[in-house]
Amino acid sequence: MEHNYLYLNIAEAIASQIRSGVLREGDKLPSVRMLCAEHEISMNTAKRVYLELETQALIESKPQSGYFVSNLYYDEIPLPQVSSPILLANNKEPKEIIRKVYSNMGNRDITLFSYSTLYDDFLPLAKMKKEIVAASRAMVHGGVEYDSVQGNINLRRMIAQRSITWGGSLKEDDIITTNGSMSAISLCMLALGKPGDTIAIESPCYPGIFQLAIDLGFKVIELPTDPVTGIKIDALREAVDHIDMCLLISNYNTPLGSCMPDENKKEIVELLDKHDIPLIEDDVYGDMYFGTQRPKCCKAFDKTGNVLCCSSVSKTLAPGYRVGWVSPGKYKNKIMHQKLVHLISTPPLMQEAVASFMKSGNYDKHLRKLRKDIYSNYQKYLNTIITSFPLGTKVNRPQGGLSLWIEFDPRVDAMDLYDLAIAEKISIAPGRMFTVQEQFQNSIRLCIGLPWSAEVEYKLKRVGELSKQLLHNE
Amino acid sequence: MEHNYLYLNIAEAIASQIRSGVLREGDKLPSVRMLCAEHEISMNTAKRVYLELETQALIESKPQSGYFVSNLYYDEIPLPQVSSPILLANNKEPKEIIRKVYSNMGNRDITLFSYSTLYDDFLPLAKMKKEIVAASRAMVHGGVEYDSVQGNINLRRMIAQRSITWGGSLKEDDIITTNGSMSAISLCMLALGKPGDTIAIESPCYPGIFQLAIDLGFKVIELPTDPVTGIKIDALREAVDHIDMCLLISNYNTPLGSCMPDENKKEIVELLDKHDIPLIEDDVYGDMYFGTQRPKCCKAFDKTGNVLCCSSVSKTLAPGYRVGWVSPGKYKNKIMHQKLVHLISTPPLMQEAVASFMKSGNYDKHLRKLRKDIYSNYQKYLNTIITSFPLGTKVNRPQGGLSLWIEFDPRVDAMDLYDLAIAEKISIAPGRMFTVQEQFQNSIRLCIGLPWSAEVEYKLKRVGELSKQLLHNE
């Protein structure tokens, strides 16, 4: 428990009982007076506990009766299927769909459920402006002169310090800064692979990853992936003799929302190390957990330096700053060389601003609030989907991150749904975007980065209604 | 003539007569009184004219006698040879030398003649800090949210406006922003080439370029290059059937300092277009001319969109901002795709700050002063080299940019000179760094980005003395 306030601690304890099923739908909660007695707290504090849980949509008050666990429906809704891609290299890139969907990036006339990014109040815009001003004053040359190739020392120090939160023990020298996480992944692929090499990825997978791989001439093998526990280890074990590298979004991946259990991480790290296959790990969502504990990284189980762990602040703090990094293990010299030849260095000013925000404790404070807000957002999105989408719709239940993965009845074509939705200025991401094979035609990714509002609620319900329309037209 | 002040116009006219040889060493200049009469100006203005020329080290005053053209020696010193590389693909990368030289990047305990960058007072540090603060306030989301893939619209607008200075007529939509010029070149090479392709470059060449090419699996052909007029067209014509792309630093290239005449640019653009070979042009030094006229770009002669013109503000304004761009002509979609998959986008804040600095007219003001200062710096470096380096040393006479290319007697080994110099905390760049063949063993690049000072003068003289020492030991 890391909340600063007593009422939040108590609220979290109750929330965790609801999440784990100890408290169930319709259960009556203690009265405010009883809560005071139980926890030896004031009436005011007790009221704040329930207010907090109401905000999270976990409980609701009934006049004259008290507080009850909300009707969450969660357990009644099936999870999407474990994916079953063809286990052969496949390069059917969904270029046209990606082009279509990405053409609306940044267009705020449209309700953007399609991009895995935070908007508006979720980002601490004013605070970051102050950090930039302070950084430009604090730095000897105001960030105008070249940075070292390895990157800003203050940022590397903070990343190293924070590695303890995911089970790591990095030193500042173990880190190279980059222009965001995709830039880190790009440097890793450039350093480790050559055309004709084969890379194993999750299925479905973030399209930026397979686009990059295909562009570099790699063959791409998608492996079966579970919406709860991530990539299937057996499938990876069978593929291991045919691949040259592996890339995993280990925690709350997009679009599937899966998070690999510790034992899976450990097993995969050992398996790949044994076969001398480098593992590129993307951990951009690891800090966005809904529960009380941050998940570990694969890197935490890396004894030989075979894991290259990439991350950034693009999902949690400032996408536009392009501040990311990689802990490249034994591949450090190769990555340094790639950074030098492709980028020379990265802008020191944004790195200094992020480092200072971390050092002051404000980043952790921001993350605490963000996690709570995103979780509450998630519940509102999920409840609306459950109540407004057609019966039989399957939804993932991520424990963090920004991605809902929705599997419709096979008769709903996600591209048709995309066309209907975009005509109403709603953007969703069709499932075919996330694979180089013919699959996920009836799935979509729906991101929860837009803060809840009447407008968002209305548009989300419209997606449900449009999918019903497609189902009935059939 | 673009100076705002009358005295500068007159000083420039006299300077140009000295540079062109109309006025020669020891020639007496008109008295201050005569200058007043000739130009119908005040005594004060006339005095400022001569003060200006003295600052540029072009003239000197002798007590009781008046003003005389300085002892410049320029015409007595021979130019370095036109290079004659082997005309076959060659990949003898000088990795160890590059690693050695670059390991001191940013180390200010050392006098850094080795890097082609500006230091200290040459960069408008305070003004750029203000621009950053203003930009973070002016932008709707303070630069915290993702930029569009193509890049900041205000910057693209300014680059388009400024294209008129080099003979272009770009529109904002013709430009894609990047993380500096090397990032632009990297995106071009990734978009246009595949392993096994052959790229033609100048010889000697900036090492970042051939390192990148070799890393991407390209074959590298160096072509003979003239220290005044750049790459030899005949050699390019003979190579044209064996190459897949060509890269040229057209204006004041590094390390050679050559600047291609307009007619050469036109001919090469037409030649490459005819053979459907894309030309990547690097124009980072084009704004740093010593004379009165900015040289054109190859892009100015491009009628078919076959030239990809890359540039940045890294050499003139703010290396650390990593603000660059490319005008990719007909290859725009390919470059946009590469930017998306490798970088997603670039930080909007630095771009906005640079755009605002350009829009206010402050960039042009800065460039005017910078050109004058660099030219004056160049003359001081050159005079010292001419007076302190061994007889028979050959030096280029660049008309802009930051690079002196010095060719010693063949008995002087530049690596030995490097070792002697670095022991005295002086860093120079050995010629072998700039080629993938065995050549330039007795050449060095010496950059003029450190403002002149007693310390710089002393260290520069030491390089001369150390080279004499090597010559006499022989």
Coordinates of C-alpha atoms in Angstrom, one line a residue, chain B residues 110-320:
Chain B
I110 CA 40.5 19.1 -23.9
T111 CA 40.9 21.7 -26.7
L112 CA 38.5 20.2 -29.2
F113 CA 39.6 20.9 -32.8
S114 CA 38.2 17.5 -33.7
Y115 CA 34.4 18.0 -33.9
S116 CA 32.5 20.0 -36.5
T117 CA 30.4 22.0 -34.0
L118 CA 30.1 25.5 -32.5
Y119 CA 31.0 26.2 -28.9
D120 CA 30.2 28.8 -26.3
D121 CA 29.6 32.4 -27.5
F122 CA 28.9 31.2 -31.0
L123 CA 25.6 29.8 -29.9
P124 CA 22.8 32.1 -28.7
L125 CA 22.2 30.2 -25.4
A126 CA 20.3 32.8 -23.5
K127 CA 18.0 33.6 -26.4
M128 CA 17.2 30.0 -27.0
K129 CA 16.3 29.5 -23.4
K130 CA 13.8 32.3 -23.7
E131 CA 12.4 30.7 -26.9
I132 CA 11.9 27.4 -25.1
V133 CA 10.0 29.1 -22.2
A134 CA 7.9 31.0 -24.7
A135 CA 7.2 27.9 -26.8
S136 CA 6.1 25.8 -23.9
R137 CA 3.7 28.6 -23.0
A138 CA 2.5 29.2 -26.5
M139 CA 1.7 25.6 -27.5
V140 CA -1.8 24.3 -26.6
H141 CA -0.5 21.2 -24.8
G142 CA 2.9 22.7 -24.0
G143 CA 4.6 20.2 -26.3
V144 CA 3.6 17.3 -24.0
E145 CA 1.2 15.6 -26.5
Y146 CA 2.3 13.7 -29.7
D147 CA 3.2 15.8 -32.7
S148 CA 1.9 14.8 -36.1
V149 CA 4.1 12.4 -38.0
Q150 CA 5.2 15.0 -40.6
G151 CA 6.2 17.4 -37.8
N152 CA 5.5 20.9 -36.4
I153 CA 3.6 23.0 -38.9
N154 CA 5.2 26.3 -37.9
L155 CA 8.7 25.0 -38.4
R156 CA 7.8 23.5 -41.7
R157 CA 6.4 26.8 -42.8
M158 CA 9.6 28.6 -41.9
I159 CA 11.8 26.1 -43.7
A160 CA 9.6 26.5 -46.7
Q161 CA 9.9 30.3 -46.6
R162 CA 13.6 30.1 -46.2
S163 CA 14.0 27.8 -49.1
I164 CA 14.1 30.9 -51.4
T165 CA 17.6 31.7 -50.0
W166 CA 19.0 28.6 -51.7
G167 CA 17.0 28.8 -54.9
G168 CA 14.1 26.6 -53.7
S169 CA 10.4 27.1 -53.7
L170 CA 9.2 24.6 -51.1
K171 CA 5.8 24.4 -49.5
E172 CA 5.3 23.4 -45.9
D173 CA 3.9 20.1 -47.1
D174 CA 7.1 19.3 -48.9
I175 CA 9.0 19.0 -45.6
I176 CA 9.3 16.3 -42.9
T177 CA 11.0 17.2 -39.6
T178 CA 13.6 14.8 -38.1
N179 CA 15.9 14.5 -35.1
G180 CA 18.7 16.5 -36.8
S181 CA 20.3 16.0 -40.1
M182 CA 21.8 12.5 -39.5
S183 CA 18.4 11.3 -38.5
A184 CA 17.1 12.6 -41.8
I185 CA 19.9 10.8 -43.7
S186 CA 19.2 7.7 -41.7
L187 CA 15.5 7.8 -42.7
C188 CA 16.5 8.3 -46.4
M189 CA 18.9 5.4 -46.4
L190 CA 16.4 3.1 -44.7
A191 CA 13.7 4.1 -47.2
L192 CA 15.8 3.9 -50.4
G193 CA 18.3 1.1 -49.9
K194 CA 18.6 -2.5 -49.0
P195 CA 21.7 -4.6 -48.0
G196 CA 23.9 -5.1 -51.0
D197 CA 23.1 -1.8 -52.6
T198 CA 25.9 0.6 -53.5
I199 CA 26.1 4.2 -52.4
A200 CA 28.5 6.8 -53.9
I201 CA 30.0 9.4 -51.5
E202 CA 32.7 12.1 -51.5
S203 CA 36.2 11.2 -50.6
P204 CA 37.1 12.2 -47.8
C205 CA 33.6 12.0 -46.3
Y206 CA 32.0 12.7 -42.9
P207 CA 32.4 9.3 -41.1
G208 CA 28.8 9.3 -39.8
I209 CA 27.7 8.8 -43.3
F210 CA 29.7 5.8 -44.3
Q211 CA 29.3 4.2 -40.9
L212 CA 25.5 4.3 -41.3
A213 CA 25.7 3.0 -44.9
I214 CA 28.0 0.1 -43.9
D215 CA 25.8 -0.7 -40.9
L216 CA 22.8 -1.0 -43.2
G217 CA 24.8 -3.4 -45.4
F218 CA 25.5 -1.0 -48.3
K219 CA 28.6 -1.1 -50.3
V220 CA 30.4 2.3 -50.3
I221 CA 32.2 3.8 -53.3
E222 CA 34.3 6.9 -52.6
L223 CA 34.7 9.2 -55.6
P224 CA 37.6 11.7 -56.3
T225 CA 36.7 15.1 -54.7
D226 CA 38.2 18.5 -55.4
P227 CA 38.9 20.7 -52.3
V228 CA 37.3 23.6 -54.1
T229 CA 34.6 22.3 -56.4
G230 CA 33.6 19.0 -54.7
I231 CA 33.0 15.6 -56.2
K232 CA 34.4 15.1 -59.7
I233 CA 31.6 14.8 -62.2
D234 CA 33.5 12.5 -64.6
A235 CA 34.1 10.0 -61.9
L236 CA 30.5 10.0 -60.9
R237 CA 29.5 9.6 -64.6
E238 CA 31.7 6.5 -64.9
A239 CA 30.3 5.0 -61.6
V240 CA 26.7 5.7 -62.5
D241 CA 25.9 2.2 -63.7
H242 CA 27.2 0.6 -60.6
I243 CA 25.5 2.6 -57.9
D244 CA 22.0 2.7 -56.3
M245 CA 22.1 6.0 -54.6
C246 CA 24.4 9.0 -54.1
L247 CA 25.0 11.2 -51.1
L248 CA 26.7 14.6 -51.2
I249 CA 27.4 17.4 -48.8
S250 CA 27.0 20.0 -51.5
N251 CA 28.0 23.2 -49.6
Y252 CA 31.1 23.6 -47.5
N253 CA 31.3 19.9 -46.9
T254 CA 33.3 18.4 -44.0
P255 CA 36.2 17.6 -43.9
L256 CA 37.2 19.0 -47.3
G257 CA 35.4 22.4 -47.2
S258 CA 34.5 22.2 -50.9
C259 CA 31.4 23.9 -52.4
M260 CA 30.0 22.7 -55.7
P261 CA 29.6 25.4 -58.3
D262 CA 26.0 25.8 -59.6
E263 CA 26.8 24.3 -62.9
N264 CA 28.1 21.1 -61.3
K265 CA 25.1 20.9 -59.1
K266 CA 22.8 21.2 -62.1
E267 CA 24.8 18.6 -64.1
I268 CA 24.8 16.0 -61.3
V269 CA 21.1 16.4 -60.5
E270 CA 20.3 15.8 -64.2
L271 CA 22.8 12.9 -64.5
L272 CA 21.4 11.1 -61.5
D273 CA 17.8 11.7 -62.4
K274 CA 18.4 10.3 -65.9
H275 CA 19.7 7.1 -64.3
D276 CA 17.0 7.0 -61.7
I277 CA 19.5 7.2 -58.8
P278 CA 18.2 9.1 -55.8
L279 CA 20.5 11.9 -54.6
I280 CA 20.6 12.5 -50.8
E281 CA 21.9 16.0 -50.3
D282 CA 23.2 17.2 -46.9
D283 CA 23.1 21.0 -46.6
V284 CA 23.8 21.6 -42.9
Y285 CA 26.6 24.1 -43.7
G286 CA 24.9 26.1 -46.5
D287 CA 23.9 29.0 -44.2
M288 CA 27.5 29.4 -43.0
Y289 CA 29.0 31.2 -46.0
F290 CA 31.9 33.7 -45.7
G291 CA 31.0 35.8 -48.7
T292 CA 27.9 37.8 -49.6
Q293 CA 25.8 35.1 -51.2
R294 CA 24.4 31.9 -50.0
P295 CA 25.2 29.0 -52.3
K296 CA 22.3 27.1 -53.9
C297 CA 21.4 23.6 -53.1
C298 CA 21.3 20.7 -55.6
K299 CA 17.6 20.6 -54.7
A300 CA 17.2 24.0 -56.5
F301 CA 17.9 22.2 -59.8
D302 CA 15.6 19.2 -59.1
K303 CA 12.7 19.1 -61.5
T304 CA 11.6 15.6 -60.9
G305 CA 11.6 15.2 -57.1
N306 CA 14.7 12.9 -57.2
V307 CA 16.7 15.0 -54.6
L308 CA 16.2 14.4 -50.9
C309 CA 17.6 17.5 -49.3
C310 CA 18.5 17.1 -45.6
S311 CA 19.4 19.9 -43.2
S312 CA 19.2 21.0 -39.5
V313 CA 20.0 23.8 -37.1
S314 CA 22.7 21.7 -35.4
K315 CA 25.6 23.5 -37.0
T316 CA 24.3 27.1 -36.7
L317 CA 22.0 27.3 -33.7
A318 CA 21.4 24.4 -31.3
P319 CA 23.1 21.0 -31.7
G320 CA 21.3 19.6 -28.6

